[in-house]
mmCIF file of C-alpha atoms in Angstrom:
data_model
loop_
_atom_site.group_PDB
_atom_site.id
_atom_site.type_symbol
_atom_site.label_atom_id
_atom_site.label_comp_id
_atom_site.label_asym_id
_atom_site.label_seq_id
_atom_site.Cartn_x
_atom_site.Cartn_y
_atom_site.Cartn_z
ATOM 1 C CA UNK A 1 -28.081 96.396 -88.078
ATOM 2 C CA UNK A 2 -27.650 94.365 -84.926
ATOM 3 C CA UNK A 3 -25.882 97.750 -82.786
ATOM 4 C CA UNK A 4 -27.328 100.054 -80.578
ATOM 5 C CA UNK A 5 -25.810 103.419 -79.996
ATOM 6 C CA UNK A 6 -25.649 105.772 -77.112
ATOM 7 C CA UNK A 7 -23.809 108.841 -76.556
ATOM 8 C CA UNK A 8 -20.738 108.137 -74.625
ATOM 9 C CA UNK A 9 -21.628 110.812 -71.532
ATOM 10 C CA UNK A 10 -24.327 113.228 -70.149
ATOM 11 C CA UNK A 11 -24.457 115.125 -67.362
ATOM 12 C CA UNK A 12 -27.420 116.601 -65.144
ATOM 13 C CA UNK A 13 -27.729 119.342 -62.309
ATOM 14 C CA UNK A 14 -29.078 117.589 -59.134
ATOM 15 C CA UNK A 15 -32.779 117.834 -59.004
ATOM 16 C CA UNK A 16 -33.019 118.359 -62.972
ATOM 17 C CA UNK A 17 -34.282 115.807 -65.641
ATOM 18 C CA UNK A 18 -32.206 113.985 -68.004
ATOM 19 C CA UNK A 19 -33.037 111.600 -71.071
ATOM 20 C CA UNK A 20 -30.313 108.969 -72.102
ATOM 21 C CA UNK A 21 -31.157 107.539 -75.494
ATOM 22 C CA UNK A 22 -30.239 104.258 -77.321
ATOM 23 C CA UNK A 23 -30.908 103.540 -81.230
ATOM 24 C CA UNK A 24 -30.868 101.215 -83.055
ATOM 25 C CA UNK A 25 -32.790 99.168 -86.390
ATOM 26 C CA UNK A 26 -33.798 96.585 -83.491
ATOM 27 C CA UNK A 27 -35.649 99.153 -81.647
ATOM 28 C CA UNK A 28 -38.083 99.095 -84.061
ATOM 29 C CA UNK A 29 -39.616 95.732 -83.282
ATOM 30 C CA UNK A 30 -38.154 95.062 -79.672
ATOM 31 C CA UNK A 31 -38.556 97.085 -76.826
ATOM 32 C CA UNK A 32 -35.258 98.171 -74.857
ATOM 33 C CA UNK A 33 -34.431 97.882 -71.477
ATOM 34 C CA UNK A 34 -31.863 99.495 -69.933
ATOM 35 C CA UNK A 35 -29.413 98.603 -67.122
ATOM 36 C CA UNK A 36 -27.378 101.053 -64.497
ATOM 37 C CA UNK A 37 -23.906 99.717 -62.983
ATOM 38 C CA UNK A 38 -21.923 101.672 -60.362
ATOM 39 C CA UNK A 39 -18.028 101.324 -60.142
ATOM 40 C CA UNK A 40 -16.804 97.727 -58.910
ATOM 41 C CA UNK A 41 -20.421 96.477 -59.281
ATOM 42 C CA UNK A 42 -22.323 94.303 -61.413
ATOM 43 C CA UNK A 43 -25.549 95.907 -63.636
ATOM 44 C CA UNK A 44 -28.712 96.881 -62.181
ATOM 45 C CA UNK A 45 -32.106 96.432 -64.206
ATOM 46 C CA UNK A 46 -33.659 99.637 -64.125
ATOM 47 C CA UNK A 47 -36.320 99.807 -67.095
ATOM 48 C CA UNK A 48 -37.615 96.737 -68.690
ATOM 49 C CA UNK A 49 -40.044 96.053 -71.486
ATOM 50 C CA UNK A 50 -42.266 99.230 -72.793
ATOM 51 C CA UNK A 51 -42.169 101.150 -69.255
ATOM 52 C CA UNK A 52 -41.409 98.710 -66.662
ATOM 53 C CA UNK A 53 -39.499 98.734 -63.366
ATOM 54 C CA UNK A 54 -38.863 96.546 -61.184
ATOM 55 C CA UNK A 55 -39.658 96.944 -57.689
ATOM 56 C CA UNK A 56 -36.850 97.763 -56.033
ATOM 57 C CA UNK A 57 -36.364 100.902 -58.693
ATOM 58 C CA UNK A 58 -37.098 104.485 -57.554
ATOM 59 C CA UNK A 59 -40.287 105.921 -60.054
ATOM 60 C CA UNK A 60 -38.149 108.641 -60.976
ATOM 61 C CA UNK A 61 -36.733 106.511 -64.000
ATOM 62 C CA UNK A 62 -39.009 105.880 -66.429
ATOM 63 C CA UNK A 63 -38.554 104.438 -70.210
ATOM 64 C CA UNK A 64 -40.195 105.371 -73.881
ATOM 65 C CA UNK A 65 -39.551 104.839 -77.107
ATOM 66 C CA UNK A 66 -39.923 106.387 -80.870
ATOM 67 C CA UNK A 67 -39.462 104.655 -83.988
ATOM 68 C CA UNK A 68 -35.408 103.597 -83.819
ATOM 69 C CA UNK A 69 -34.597 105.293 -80.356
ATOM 70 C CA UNK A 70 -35.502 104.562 -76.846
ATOM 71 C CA UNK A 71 -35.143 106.778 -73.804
ATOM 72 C CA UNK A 72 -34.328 106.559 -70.465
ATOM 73 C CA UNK A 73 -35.560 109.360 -68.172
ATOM 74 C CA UNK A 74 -34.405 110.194 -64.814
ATOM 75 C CA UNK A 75 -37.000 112.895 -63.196
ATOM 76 C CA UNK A 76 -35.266 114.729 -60.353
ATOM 77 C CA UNK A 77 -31.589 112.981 -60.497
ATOM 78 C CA UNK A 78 -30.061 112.277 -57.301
ATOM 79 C CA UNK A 79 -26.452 112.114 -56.341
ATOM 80 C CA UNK A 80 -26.619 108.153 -56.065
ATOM 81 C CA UNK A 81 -27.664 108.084 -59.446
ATOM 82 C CA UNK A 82 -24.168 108.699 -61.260
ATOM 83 C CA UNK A 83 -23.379 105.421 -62.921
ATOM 84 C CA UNK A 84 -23.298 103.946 -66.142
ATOM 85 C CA UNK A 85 -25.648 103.297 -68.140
ATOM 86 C CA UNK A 86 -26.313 100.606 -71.021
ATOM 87 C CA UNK A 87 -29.277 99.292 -73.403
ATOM 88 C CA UNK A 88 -29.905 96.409 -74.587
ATOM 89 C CA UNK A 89 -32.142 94.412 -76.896
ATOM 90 C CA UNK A 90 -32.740 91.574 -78.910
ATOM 91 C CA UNK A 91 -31.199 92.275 -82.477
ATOM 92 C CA UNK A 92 -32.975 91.660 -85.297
ATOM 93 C CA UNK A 93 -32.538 88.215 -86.091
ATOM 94 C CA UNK A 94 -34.296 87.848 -82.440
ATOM 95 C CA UNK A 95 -31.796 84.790 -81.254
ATOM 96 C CA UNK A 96 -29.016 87.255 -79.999
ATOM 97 C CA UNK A 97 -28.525 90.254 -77.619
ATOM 98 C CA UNK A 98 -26.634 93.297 -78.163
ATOM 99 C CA UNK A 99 -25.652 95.961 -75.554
ATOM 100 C CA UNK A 100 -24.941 99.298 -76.193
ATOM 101 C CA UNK A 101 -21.879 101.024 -75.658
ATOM 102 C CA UNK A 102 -23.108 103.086 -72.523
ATOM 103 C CA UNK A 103 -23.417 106.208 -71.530
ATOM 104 C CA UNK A 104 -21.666 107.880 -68.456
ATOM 105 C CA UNK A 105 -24.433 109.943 -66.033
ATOM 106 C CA UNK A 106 -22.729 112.554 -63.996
ATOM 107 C CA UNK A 107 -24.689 114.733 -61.563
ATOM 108 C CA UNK A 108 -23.492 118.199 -60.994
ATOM 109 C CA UNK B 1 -33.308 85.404 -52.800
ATOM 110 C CA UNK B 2 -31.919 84.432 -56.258
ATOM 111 C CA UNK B 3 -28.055 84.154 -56.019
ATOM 112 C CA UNK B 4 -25.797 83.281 -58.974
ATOM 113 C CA UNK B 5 -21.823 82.299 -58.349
ATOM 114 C CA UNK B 6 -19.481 82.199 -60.938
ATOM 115 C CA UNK B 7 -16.237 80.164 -61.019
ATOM 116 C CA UNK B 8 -13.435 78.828 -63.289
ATOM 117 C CA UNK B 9 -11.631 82.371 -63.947
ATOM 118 C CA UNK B 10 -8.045 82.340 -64.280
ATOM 119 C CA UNK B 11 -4.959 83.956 -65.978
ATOM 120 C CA UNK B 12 -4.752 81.342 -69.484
ATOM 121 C CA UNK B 13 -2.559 81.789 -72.678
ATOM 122 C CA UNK B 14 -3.444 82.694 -75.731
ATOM 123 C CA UNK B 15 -5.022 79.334 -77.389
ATOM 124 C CA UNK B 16 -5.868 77.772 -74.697
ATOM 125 C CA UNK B 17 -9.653 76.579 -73.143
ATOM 126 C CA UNK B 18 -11.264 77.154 -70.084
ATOM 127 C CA UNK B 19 -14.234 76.303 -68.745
ATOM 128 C CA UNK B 20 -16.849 78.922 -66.601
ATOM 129 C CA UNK B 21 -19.362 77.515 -64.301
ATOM 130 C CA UNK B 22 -22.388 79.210 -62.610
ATOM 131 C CA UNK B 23 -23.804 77.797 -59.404
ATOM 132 C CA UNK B 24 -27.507 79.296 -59.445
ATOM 133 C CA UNK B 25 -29.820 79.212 -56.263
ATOM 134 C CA UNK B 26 -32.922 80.809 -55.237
ATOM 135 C CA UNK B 27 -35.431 80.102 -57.849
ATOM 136 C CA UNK B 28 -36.286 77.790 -60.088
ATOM 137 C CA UNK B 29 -33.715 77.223 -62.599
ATOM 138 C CA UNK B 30 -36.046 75.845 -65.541
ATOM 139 C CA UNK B 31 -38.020 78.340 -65.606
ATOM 140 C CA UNK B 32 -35.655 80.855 -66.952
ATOM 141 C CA UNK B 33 -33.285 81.741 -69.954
ATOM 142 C CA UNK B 34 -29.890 82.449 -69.219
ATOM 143 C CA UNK B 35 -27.100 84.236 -70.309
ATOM 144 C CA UNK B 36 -22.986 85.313 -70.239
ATOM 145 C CA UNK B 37 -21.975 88.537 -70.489
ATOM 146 C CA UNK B 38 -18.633 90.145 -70.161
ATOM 147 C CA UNK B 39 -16.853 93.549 -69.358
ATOM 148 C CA UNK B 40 -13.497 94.267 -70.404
ATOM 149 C CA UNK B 41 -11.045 96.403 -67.934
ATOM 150 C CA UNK B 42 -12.733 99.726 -68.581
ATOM 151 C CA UNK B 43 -15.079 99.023 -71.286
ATOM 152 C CA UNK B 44 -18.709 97.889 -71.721
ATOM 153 C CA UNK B 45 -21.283 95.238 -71.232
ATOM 154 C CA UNK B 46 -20.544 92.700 -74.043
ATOM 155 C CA UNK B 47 -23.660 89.792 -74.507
ATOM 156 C CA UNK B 48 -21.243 86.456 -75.211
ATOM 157 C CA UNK B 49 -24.176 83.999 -75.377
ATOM 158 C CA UNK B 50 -27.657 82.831 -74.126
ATOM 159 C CA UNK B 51 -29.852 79.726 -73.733
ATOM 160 C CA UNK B 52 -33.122 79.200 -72.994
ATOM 161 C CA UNK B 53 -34.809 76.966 -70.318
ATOM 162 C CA UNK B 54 -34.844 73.772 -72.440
ATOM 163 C CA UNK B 55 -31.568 74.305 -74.039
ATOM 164 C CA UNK B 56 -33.126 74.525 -77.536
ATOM 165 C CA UNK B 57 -32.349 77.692 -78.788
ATOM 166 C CA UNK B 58 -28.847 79.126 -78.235
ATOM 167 C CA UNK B 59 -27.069 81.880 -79.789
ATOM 168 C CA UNK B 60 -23.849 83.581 -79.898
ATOM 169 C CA UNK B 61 -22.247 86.895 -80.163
ATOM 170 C CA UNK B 62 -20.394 86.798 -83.804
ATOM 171 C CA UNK B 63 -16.538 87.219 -81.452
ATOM 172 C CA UNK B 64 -16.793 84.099 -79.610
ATOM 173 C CA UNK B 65 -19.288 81.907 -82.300
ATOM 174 C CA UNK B 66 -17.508 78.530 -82.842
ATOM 175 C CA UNK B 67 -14.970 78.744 -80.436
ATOM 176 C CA UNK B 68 -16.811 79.146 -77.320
ATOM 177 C CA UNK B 69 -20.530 76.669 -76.011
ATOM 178 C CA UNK B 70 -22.959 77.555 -73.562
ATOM 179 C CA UNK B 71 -24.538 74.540 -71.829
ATOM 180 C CA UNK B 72 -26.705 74.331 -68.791
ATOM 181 C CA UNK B 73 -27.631 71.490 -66.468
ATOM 182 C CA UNK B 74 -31.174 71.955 -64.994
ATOM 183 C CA UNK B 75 -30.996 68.891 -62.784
ATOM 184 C CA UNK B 76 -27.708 70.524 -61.086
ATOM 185 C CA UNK B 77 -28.673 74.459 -61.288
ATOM 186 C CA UNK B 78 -25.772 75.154 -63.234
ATOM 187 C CA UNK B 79 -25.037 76.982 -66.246
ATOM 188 C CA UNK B 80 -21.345 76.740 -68.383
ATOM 189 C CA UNK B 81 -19.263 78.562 -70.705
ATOM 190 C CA UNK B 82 -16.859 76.335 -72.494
ATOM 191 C CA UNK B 83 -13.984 78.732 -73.863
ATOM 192 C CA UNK B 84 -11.620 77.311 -76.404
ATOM 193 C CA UNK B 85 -8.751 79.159 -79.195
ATOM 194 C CA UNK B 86 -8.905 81.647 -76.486
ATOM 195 C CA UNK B 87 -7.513 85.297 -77.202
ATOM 196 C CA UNK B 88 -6.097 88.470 -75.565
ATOM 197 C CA UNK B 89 -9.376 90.325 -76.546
ATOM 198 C CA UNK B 90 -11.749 87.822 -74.627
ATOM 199 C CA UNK B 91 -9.803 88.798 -71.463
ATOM 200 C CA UNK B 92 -12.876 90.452 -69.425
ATOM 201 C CA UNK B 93 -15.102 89.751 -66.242
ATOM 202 C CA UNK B 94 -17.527 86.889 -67.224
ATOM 203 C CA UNK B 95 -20.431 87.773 -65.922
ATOM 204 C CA UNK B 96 -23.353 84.299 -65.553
ATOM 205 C CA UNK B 97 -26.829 86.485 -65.736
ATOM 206 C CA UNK B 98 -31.184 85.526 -65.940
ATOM 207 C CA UNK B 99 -33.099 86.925 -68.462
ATOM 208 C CA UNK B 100 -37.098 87.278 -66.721
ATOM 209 C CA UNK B 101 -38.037 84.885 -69.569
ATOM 210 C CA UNK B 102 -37.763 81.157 -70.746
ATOM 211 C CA UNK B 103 -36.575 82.609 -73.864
ATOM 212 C CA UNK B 104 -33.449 84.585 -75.038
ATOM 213 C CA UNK B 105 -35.565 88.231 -74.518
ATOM 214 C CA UNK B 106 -32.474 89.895 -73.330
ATOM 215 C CA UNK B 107 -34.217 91.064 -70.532
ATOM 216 C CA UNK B 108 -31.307 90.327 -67.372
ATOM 217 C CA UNK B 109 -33.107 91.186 -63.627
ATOM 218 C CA UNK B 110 -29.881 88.727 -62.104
ATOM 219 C CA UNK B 111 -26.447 89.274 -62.369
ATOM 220 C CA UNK B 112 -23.636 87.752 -60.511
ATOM 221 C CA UNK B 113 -20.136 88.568 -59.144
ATOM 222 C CA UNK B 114 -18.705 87.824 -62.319
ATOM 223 C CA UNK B 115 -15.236 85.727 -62.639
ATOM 224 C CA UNK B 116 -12.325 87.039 -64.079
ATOM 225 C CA UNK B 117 -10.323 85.809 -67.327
ATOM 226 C CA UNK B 118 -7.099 87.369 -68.444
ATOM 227 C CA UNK B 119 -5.974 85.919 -71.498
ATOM 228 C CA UNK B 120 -2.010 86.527 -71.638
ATOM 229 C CA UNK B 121 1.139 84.605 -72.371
#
């Protein structure tokens, strides 16, 4: 299967942790990253590879992964980080990309 | 600091082509994959299609494969989208975007503005 699935909206208290997954038949031989994109803006990398952020990204989000899910963790959500949130990988042919569908962070 | 312009958006009717450029500046280009992705009005990330640094592997998203070609110039820093049979349902914000890699990993740390078609008669 070349999709990736995520539920369509979670919601955290401010302070509290939250784990956004993705899965996928892909996710078992590439890793996921995962993007965040605020209204009106274009996508943010915010996890890339096995556990990797890039520089500019806070260390409370952090990545894993298990067999055909991957997991996006955000310890000690803020208010600024309500936005939308997406996966990707290669699919499983390896030439082509697939997103998934998003999921819609709300803190409370 | 890596910047990436879009242009070429427009309001087109159904069937006909258009063509999407991306201006890229800031690093070097051929040392990078690159890709298009679009949004729809209220909808998702959509990957259309990526190429990697030398132009010899491409791929497609299965909607737009055989009606739409990615190119890129490396002597010009510049990176197209050559839309043609277009269709209400590629109306979206085209989106010109690096992957970290030469290859197609998938893996997008640039995005730009985006450019908008709207496919409509």
């Amino acid at each position: 299967s070349s999709e990736l699935t995520q539920d369509p909206a979670v919601s955290v208290a401010l302070g509290q942790t939250v784990r956004i997954t993705c899965q996928g038949d892909s996710l078992r031989k590439y890793h996921a990253n995962w993007y965040q994109q605020k209204p009106g803006q274009a996508p943010v990398l915010v996890i890339f590879g096995k556990d990797n952020r890039p520089s500019a990204i806070p260390g409370r989000f952090s990545g894993s992964s298990s067999g055909n899910t991957a997991s996006l963790t955000v310890t000690g959500a803020q208010a600024e980080d309500e936005a939308d949130y997406y996966c990707n990988s290669r699919d499983s042919s390896g030439n082509h990309v697939v997103f998934g569908g998003g999921t819609k962070l709300t803190v409370l | 600091e890596v910047q990436l312009v879009e242009s070429g958006g427009g309001l087109v009717q159904p069937g006909s082509s258009l063509r999407l450029s991306c201006a890229a500046s800031g690093f070097t280009f051929d040392d990078y994959a690159m890709h298009w992705v679009r949004q729809a009005p209220g909808k998702g990330l959509e990957w259309v299609s990526g190429i990697n640094w030398n132009s010899n592997t491409i791929g497609y998203a299965d909607s737009v494969k055989g009606r739409f070609t990615i190119s890129r110039d490396n002597g010009k820093n510049s990176l197209h989208l050559q839309m043609n049979s277009l269709r209400g349902e590629d109306t979206a914000l085209y989106y010109c975007a690096r992957d970290r890699h030469l290859a197609v990993a998938g893996v997008v740390d640039y995005w730009g503005r985006g450019t908008l078609v709207t496919v409509s008669s």
